[in-house]
mmCIF file of C-alpha atoms and ligand atoms in Angstrom:
data_model
loop_
_atom_site.group_PDB
_atom_site.id
_atom_site.type_symbol
_atom_site.label_atom_id
_atom_site.label_comp_id
_atom_site.label_asym_id
_atom_site.label_seq_id
_atom_site.Cartn_x
_atom_site.Cartn_y
_atom_site.Cartn_z
ATOM 1 C CA UNK M 115 0.000 0.000 0.000
ATOM 2 C CA UNK M 116 1.368 3.388 -0.987
ATOM 3 C CA UNK M 117 0.221 6.460 0.930
ATOM 4 C CA UNK M 118 -0.948 9.245 -1.345
ATOM 5 C CA UNK M 119 -2.377 11.861 0.955
ATOM 6 C CA UNK M 120 -3.076 12.457 4.605
ATOM 7 C CA UNK M 121 -5.023 15.143 6.382
ATOM 8 C CA UNK M 122 -6.238 15.789 9.873
ATOM 9 C CA UNK M 123 -10.004 15.284 9.725
ATOM 10 C CA UNK M 124 -11.245 16.048 13.230
ATOM 11 C CA UNK M 125 -11.301 14.902 16.834
ATOM 12 C CA UNK M 126 -13.558 13.575 19.548
ATOM 13 C CA UNK M 127 -12.842 15.330 22.830
ATOM 14 C CA UNK M 128 -15.545 13.928 25.068
ATOM 15 C CA UNK M 129 -17.402 10.626 25.475
ATOM 16 C CA UNK M 130 -20.288 10.372 23.043
ATOM 17 C CA UNK M 131 -18.634 12.711 20.506
ATOM 18 C CA UNK M 132 -19.035 12.066 16.800
ATOM 19 C CA UNK M 133 -16.450 10.894 14.307
ATOM 20 C CA UNK M 134 -15.829 13.214 11.352
ATOM 21 C CA UNK M 135 -18.305 12.821 8.485
ATOM 22 C CA UNK M 136 -17.716 10.428 5.606
ATOM 23 C CA UNK M 137 -18.491 6.852 6.612
ATOM 24 C CA UNK M 138 -14.978 5.638 5.940
ATOM 25 C CA UNK M 139 -13.514 2.467 7.391
ATOM 26 C CA UNK M 140 -11.447 3.167 10.495
ATOM 27 C CA UNK M 141 -8.335 1.606 11.959
ATOM 28 C CA UNK M 142 -7.467 2.716 15.495
ATOM 29 C CA UNK M 143 -4.159 2.748 17.331
ATOM 30 C CA UNK M 144 -4.278 1.746 20.972
ATOM 31 C CA UNK M 145 -1.579 1.578 23.590
ATOM 32 C CA UNK M 146 -0.369 2.992 26.840
ATOM 33 C CA UNK M 147 0.712 6.564 27.049
ATOM 34 C CA UNK M 148 4.174 7.214 25.603
ATOM 35 C CA UNK M 149 4.376 3.852 23.799
ATOM 36 C CA UNK M 150 4.754 5.683 20.469
ATOM 37 C CA UNK M 151 1.300 5.813 18.850
ATOM 38 C CA UNK M 152 1.631 9.318 17.438
ATOM 39 C CA UNK M 153 5.202 8.645 16.282
ATOM 40 C CA UNK M 154 4.075 5.458 14.554
ATOM 41 C CA UNK M 155 1.319 7.337 12.730
ATOM 42 C CA UNK M 156 3.740 9.976 11.482
ATOM 43 C CA UNK M 157 6.215 7.367 10.285
ATOM 44 C CA UNK M 158 3.573 5.151 8.761
ATOM 45 C CA UNK M 159 2.107 8.049 6.836
ATOM 46 C CA UNK M 160 5.510 9.342 5.793
ATOM 47 C CA UNK M 161 5.156 12.498 7.869
ATOM 48 C CA UNK M 162 8.373 12.501 9.853
ATOM 49 C CA UNK M 163 9.405 16.040 8.898
ATOM 50 C CA UNK M 164 6.070 17.755 9.179
ATOM 51 C CA UNK M 165 4.271 15.609 11.713
ATOM 52 C CA UNK M 166 0.512 15.207 11.517
ATOM 53 C CA UNK M 167 0.179 13.611 14.959
ATOM 54 C CA UNK M 168 1.683 15.409 17.936
ATOM 55 C CA UNK M 169 4.576 13.606 19.613
ATOM 56 C CA UNK M 170 5.894 14.327 23.074
ATOM 57 C CA UNK M 171 8.369 12.962 25.590
ATOM 58 C CA UNK M 172 5.788 13.813 28.270
ATOM 59 C CA UNK M 173 3.194 11.037 28.611
ATOM 60 C CA UNK M 174 -0.422 11.993 28.162
ATOM 61 C CA UNK M 175 0.116 14.209 25.131
ATOM 62 C CA UNK M 176 -2.811 12.959 23.062
ATOM 63 C CA UNK M 177 -5.998 13.642 25.010
ATOM 64 C CA UNK M 178 -8.520 13.488 22.236
ATOM 65 C CA UNK M 179 -9.359 10.867 19.653
ATOM 66 C CA UNK M 180 -7.783 12.230 16.491
ATOM 67 C CA UNK M 181 -8.857 11.194 12.990
ATOM 68 C CA UNK M 182 -6.545 11.303 9.979
ATOM 69 C CA UNK M 183 -8.039 10.789 6.549
ATOM 70 C CA UNK M 184 -5.721 8.665 4.427
ATOM 71 C CA UNK M 185 -5.830 7.946 0.712
ATOM 72 C CA UNK M 186 -3.628 5.162 -0.523
ATOM 73 C CA UNK M 187 -3.021 2.878 -3.482
ATOM 74 C CA UNK M 188 -3.193 -0.811 -2.778
ATOM 75 C CA UNK M 189 -2.361 -3.913 -4.769
ATOM 76 C CA UNK M 190 -3.531 -3.800 -8.375
ATOM 77 C CA UNK M 191 -3.803 -0.013 -8.259
ATOM 78 C CA UNK M 192 -6.900 -0.126 -6.090
ATOM 79 C CA UNK M 193 -7.715 3.064 -4.191
ATOM 80 C CA UNK M 194 -8.114 2.769 -0.443
ATOM 81 C CA UNK M 195 -9.546 5.512 1.679
ATOM 82 C CA UNK M 196 -9.795 5.243 5.459
ATOM 83 C CA UNK M 197 -9.395 6.981 8.796
ATOM 84 C CA UNK M 198 -6.374 6.221 10.911
ATOM 85 C CA UNK M 199 -7.439 6.986 14.462
ATOM 86 C CA UNK M 200 -4.969 8.097 17.172
ATOM 87 C CA UNK M 201 -6.359 7.212 20.611
ATOM 88 C CA UNK M 202 -5.227 8.809 23.870
ATOM 89 C CA UNK M 203 -2.830 6.547 25.769
ATOM 90 C CA UNK M 204 -3.953 4.742 28.894
ATOM 91 C CA UNK M 205 -2.064 3.696 31.975
ATOM 92 C CA UNK M 206 -0.344 6.967 32.713
ATOM 93 C CA UNK M 207 0.157 6.838 36.481
ATOM 94 C CA UNK M 208 0.297 10.554 37.178
ATOM 95 C CA UNK M 209 -3.154 11.285 35.825
ATOM 96 C CA UNK M 210 -5.808 11.848 38.529
ATOM 97 C CA UNK M 211 -8.228 8.879 38.825
ATOM 98 C CA UNK M 212 -11.268 10.838 37.618
ATOM 99 C CA UNK M 213 -9.453 11.878 34.449
ATOM 100 C CA UNK M 214 -8.297 8.307 33.932
ATOM 101 C CA UNK M 215 -11.881 7.082 34.208
ATOM 102 C CA UNK M 216 -12.938 9.693 31.659
ATOM 103 C CA UNK M 217 -10.279 8.537 29.200
ATOM 104 C CA UNK M 218 -11.411 4.953 29.580
ATOM 105 C CA UNK M 219 -14.976 6.046 28.892
ATOM 106 C CA UNK M 220 -13.819 8.053 25.884
ATOM 107 C CA UNK M 221 -11.722 5.223 24.398
ATOM 108 C CA UNK M 222 -14.075 2.345 25.118
ATOM 109 C CA UNK M 223 -17.111 4.422 24.151
ATOM 110 C CA UNK M 224 -15.550 5.029 20.756
ATOM 111 C CA UNK M 225 -14.253 1.487 20.170
ATOM 112 C CA UNK M 226 -17.470 -0.098 21.389
ATOM 113 C CA UNK M 227 -19.813 1.941 19.216
ATOM 114 C CA UNK M 228 -17.934 2.753 15.992
ATOM 115 C CA UNK M 229 -19.737 0.922 13.211
ATOM 116 C CA UNK M 230 -16.950 1.410 10.706
ATOM 117 C CA UNK M 231 -14.065 0.258 12.909
ATOM 118 C CA UNK M 232 -12.299 -2.412 10.834
ATOM 119 C CA UNK M 233 -9.313 -3.135 12.987
ATOM 120 C CA UNK M 234 -7.071 -2.041 15.818
ATOM 121 C CA UNK M 235 -3.308 -1.828 15.975
ATOM 122 C CA UNK M 236 -2.348 -2.486 19.578
ATOM 123 C CA UNK M 237 1.067 -1.039 20.399
ATOM 124 C CA UNK M 238 3.334 -2.701 22.918
ATOM 125 C CA UNK M 239 6.729 -1.457 24.049
ATOM 126 C CA UNK M 240 9.219 -4.009 22.692
ATOM 127 C CA UNK M 241 11.476 -3.544 25.707
ATOM 128 C CA UNK M 242 8.869 -4.350 28.336
ATOM 129 C CA UNK M 243 6.312 -6.618 26.678
ATOM 130 C CA UNK M 244 2.606 -6.252 27.472
ATOM 131 C CA UNK M 245 1.800 -4.457 30.739
ATOM 132 C CA UNK M 246 -1.205 -5.287 32.914
ATOM 133 C CA UNK M 247 -3.080 -2.420 31.278
ATOM 134 C CA UNK M 248 -2.118 -3.723 27.814
ATOM 135 C CA UNK M 249 -3.456 -7.158 28.664
ATOM 136 C CA UNK M 250 -6.707 -5.622 29.905
ATOM 137 C CA UNK M 251 -7.008 -3.663 26.679
ATOM 138 C CA UNK M 252 -6.263 -6.747 24.577
ATOM 139 C CA UNK M 253 -8.978 -8.648 26.433
ATOM 140 C CA UNK M 254 -11.396 -5.805 25.751
ATOM 141 C CA UNK M 255 -10.480 -5.831 22.048
ATOM 142 C CA UNK M 256 -11.003 -9.582 21.917
ATOM 143 C CA UNK M 257 -14.488 -9.073 23.370
ATOM 144 C CA UNK M 258 -15.264 -6.692 20.488
ATOM 145 C CA UNK M 259 -14.037 -9.281 17.983
ATOM 146 C CA UNK M 260 -12.223 -6.581 16.054
ATOM 147 C CA UNK M 261 -9.223 -7.813 14.023
ATOM 148 C CA UNK M 262 -6.131 -6.814 15.989
ATOM 149 C CA UNK M 263 -2.529 -6.368 14.905
ATOM 150 C CA UNK M 264 0.305 -5.893 17.364
ATOM 151 C CA UNK M 265 3.139 -3.447 16.785
ATOM 152 C CA UNK M 266 6.174 -3.806 19.043
ATOM 153 C CA UNK M 267 7.454 -0.263 19.298
ATOM 154 C CA UNK M 268 10.918 1.218 19.842
ATOM 155 C CA UNK M 269 12.728 -1.937 18.641
ATOM 156 C CA UNK M 270 15.680 0.305 17.766
ATOM 157 C CA UNK M 271 16.395 0.367 21.499
ATOM 158 C CA UNK M 272 17.013 -3.387 21.646
ATOM 159 C CA UNK M 273 20.066 -5.399 20.691
ATOM 160 C CA UNK M 274 19.717 -8.249 18.215
ATOM 161 C CA UNK M 275 19.634 -11.138 20.691
ATOM 162 C CA UNK M 276 17.341 -9.348 23.077
ATOM 163 C CA UNK M 277 14.806 -8.455 20.433
ATOM 164 C CA UNK M 278 14.524 -12.015 19.109
ATOM 165 C CA UNK M 279 13.904 -13.170 22.667
ATOM 166 C CA UNK M 280 11.339 -10.435 23.339
ATOM 167 C CA UNK M 281 9.522 -11.046 20.086
ATOM 168 C CA UNK M 282 9.181 -14.765 20.814
ATOM 169 C CA UNK M 283 7.960 -14.015 24.349
ATOM 170 C CA UNK M 284 5.330 -11.561 23.191
ATOM 171 C CA UNK M 285 4.044 -13.902 20.483
ATOM 172 C CA UNK M 286 3.705 -16.623 23.078
ATOM 173 C CA UNK M 287 2.033 -14.424 25.717
ATOM 174 C CA UNK M 288 -0.502 -13.147 23.200
ATOM 175 C CA UNK M 289 -0.942 -16.501 21.458
ATOM 176 C CA UNK M 290 -0.679 -14.450 18.261
ATOM 177 C CA UNK M 291 0.212 -15.567 14.750
ATOM 178 C CA UNK M 292 3.749 -14.646 13.712
ATOM 179 C CA UNK M 293 2.592 -12.161 11.052
ATOM 180 C CA UNK M 294 0.181 -10.543 13.508
ATOM 181 C CA UNK M 295 3.094 -9.179 15.589
ATOM 182 C CA UNK M 296 5.192 -6.557 13.826
ATOM 183 C CA UNK M 297 8.447 -5.146 15.201
ATOM 184 C CA UNK M 298 8.417 -1.398 14.564
ATOM 185 C CA UNK M 299 10.649 1.632 14.947
ATOM 186 C CA UNK M 300 9.432 5.135 14.284
ATOM 187 C CA UNK M 301 13.066 6.245 14.380
ATOM 188 C CA UNK M 302 14.487 3.918 11.721
ATOM 189 C CA UNK M 303 11.310 3.141 9.791
ATOM 190 C CA UNK M 304 11.708 -0.574 10.388
ATOM 191 C CA UNK M 305 8.392 -2.417 10.138
ATOM 192 C CA UNK M 306 6.665 0.327 8.157
ATOM 193 C CA UNK M 307 6.175 -1.753 5.015
ATOM 194 C CA UNK M 308 5.039 -4.784 7.010
ATOM 195 C CA UNK M 309 2.497 -2.730 8.914
ATOM 196 C CA UNK M 310 1.203 -1.025 5.759
ATOM 197 C CA UNK M 311 0.804 -4.448 4.151
ATOM 198 C CA UNK M 312 -1.035 -5.830 7.184
ATOM 199 C CA UNK M 313 -3.338 -2.789 7.272
ATOM 200 C CA UNK M 314 -4.137 -3.185 3.616
ATOM 201 C CA UNK M 315 -5.052 -6.816 4.235
ATOM 202 C CA UNK M 316 -7.366 -5.799 7.094
ATOM 203 C CA UNK M 317 -9.060 -3.131 4.973
ATOM 204 C CA UNK M 318 -9.463 -5.351 1.950
ATOM 205 C CA UNK M 319 -10.566 -8.451 3.875
ATOM 206 C CA UNK M 320 -13.237 -6.478 5.678
ATOM 207 C CA UNK M 321 -14.605 -5.407 2.351
ATOM 208 C CA UNK M 322 -13.690 -1.763 2.007
ATOM 209 C CA UNK M 323 -11.598 -1.551 -1.062
ATOM 210 C CA UNK M 324 -12.888 1.779 -2.243
HETATM 211 N N1 GTP S 580 13.795 5.239 20.254
HETATM 212 C C1 GTP S 580 12.523 5.400 19.883
HETATM 213 N N2 GTP S 580 11.757 6.337 20.488
HETATM 214 C C2 GTP S 580 10.472 6.453 20.112
HETATM 215 C C3 GTP S 580 9.907 5.628 19.085
HETATM 216 N N3 GTP S 580 8.602 5.967 18.949
HETATM 217 C C4 GTP S 580 8.358 6.968 19.834
HETATM 218 N N4 GTP S 580 9.483 7.278 20.531
HETATM 219 C C5 GTP S 580 9.604 8.320 21.574
HETATM 220 O O1 GTP S 580 8.662 8.032 22.625
HETATM 221 C C6 GTP S 580 8.066 9.240 23.128
HETATM 222 C C7 GTP S 580 6.541 9.143 23.048
HETATM 223 O O2 GTP S 580 6.109 9.088 21.699
HETATM 224 P P1 GTP S 580 4.621 9.453 21.246
HETATM 225 O O3 GTP S 580 4.530 9.062 19.824
HETATM 226 O O4 GTP S 580 4.276 10.856 21.613
HETATM 227 O O5 GTP S 580 3.775 8.454 22.178
HETATM 228 P P2 GTP S 580 2.175 8.308 22.314
HETATM 229 O O6 GTP S 580 1.911 6.846 22.457
HETATM 230 O O7 GTP S 580 1.480 9.003 21.205
HETATM 231 O O8 GTP S 580 1.902 9.022 23.713
HETATM 232 P P3 GTP S 580 0.515 9.693 24.244
HETATM 233 O O9 GTP S 580 0.046 10.677 23.223
HETATM 234 O O10 GTP S 580 0.933 10.283 25.539
HETATM 235 O O11 GTP S 580 -0.455 8.569 24.465
HETATM 236 C C8 GTP S 580 8.668 10.376 22.302
HETATM 237 O O12 GTP S 580 9.732 10.930 23.031
HETATM 238 C C9 GTP S 580 9.161 9.677 21.035
HETATM 239 O O13 GTP S 580 10.233 10.349 20.412
HETATM 240 C C10 GTP S 580 10.762 4.661 18.446
HETATM 241 O O14 GTP S 580 10.377 3.877 17.555
HETATM 242 N N5 GTP S 580 12.050 4.599 18.884
HETATM 243 MG MG1 MG S 581 0.079 10.488 21.186
#
């Protein structure tokens, strides 16, 4: 899949808010705060110089659900149009409990009611493997029966031996197929083509080729 254009399309700031118009298929990115969701979006969409999604070293940067409209060319020259959805990160310890509850409501309200959600990319920090919050999220996603891909982020921070070990561990913990778990680095661009290919498969398999 080749990305042709990307634009910010709108945001949901409060539970019950509406997605931007245009009933496009949606693929959401979930993961704990600071795991690299916004960085992955920028790299995936080829926007590393002029970022579309805001990146920050301070956890809790993305507080709204942000929608990016993407046009791409898939296999056989087929046009794909969809929303890539940047979710606020969960599991950030220094957020007051009431705000944390609101984020959960915002995220789960969106995921649980979006009729055009075709898949979720669940991000997991390659160095640490899935956290308790990640496992809770993964269980929630399984209950929705939404196709889920796993991106192991920040693999550039791991040595060769360590990453092979981590990758095997994560695949085992998640009981995931090998091609469902994609090592990724927003810094080096590793995994970008694999993830684009996997996203295309999700979009095409769920019947939204146009
Ligand atoms: N080394 C390395 N650092 C990364 C990578 N991806 C993200 N980072 C860094 O991790 C920090 C958090 O990245 P973000 O993309 O803002 O994370 P996020 O998941 O969107 O965070 P929230 O918006 O708080 O939920 C930033 O300092 C990034 O530069 C990566 O692949 N490799
Ligand atoms: Mg973010």
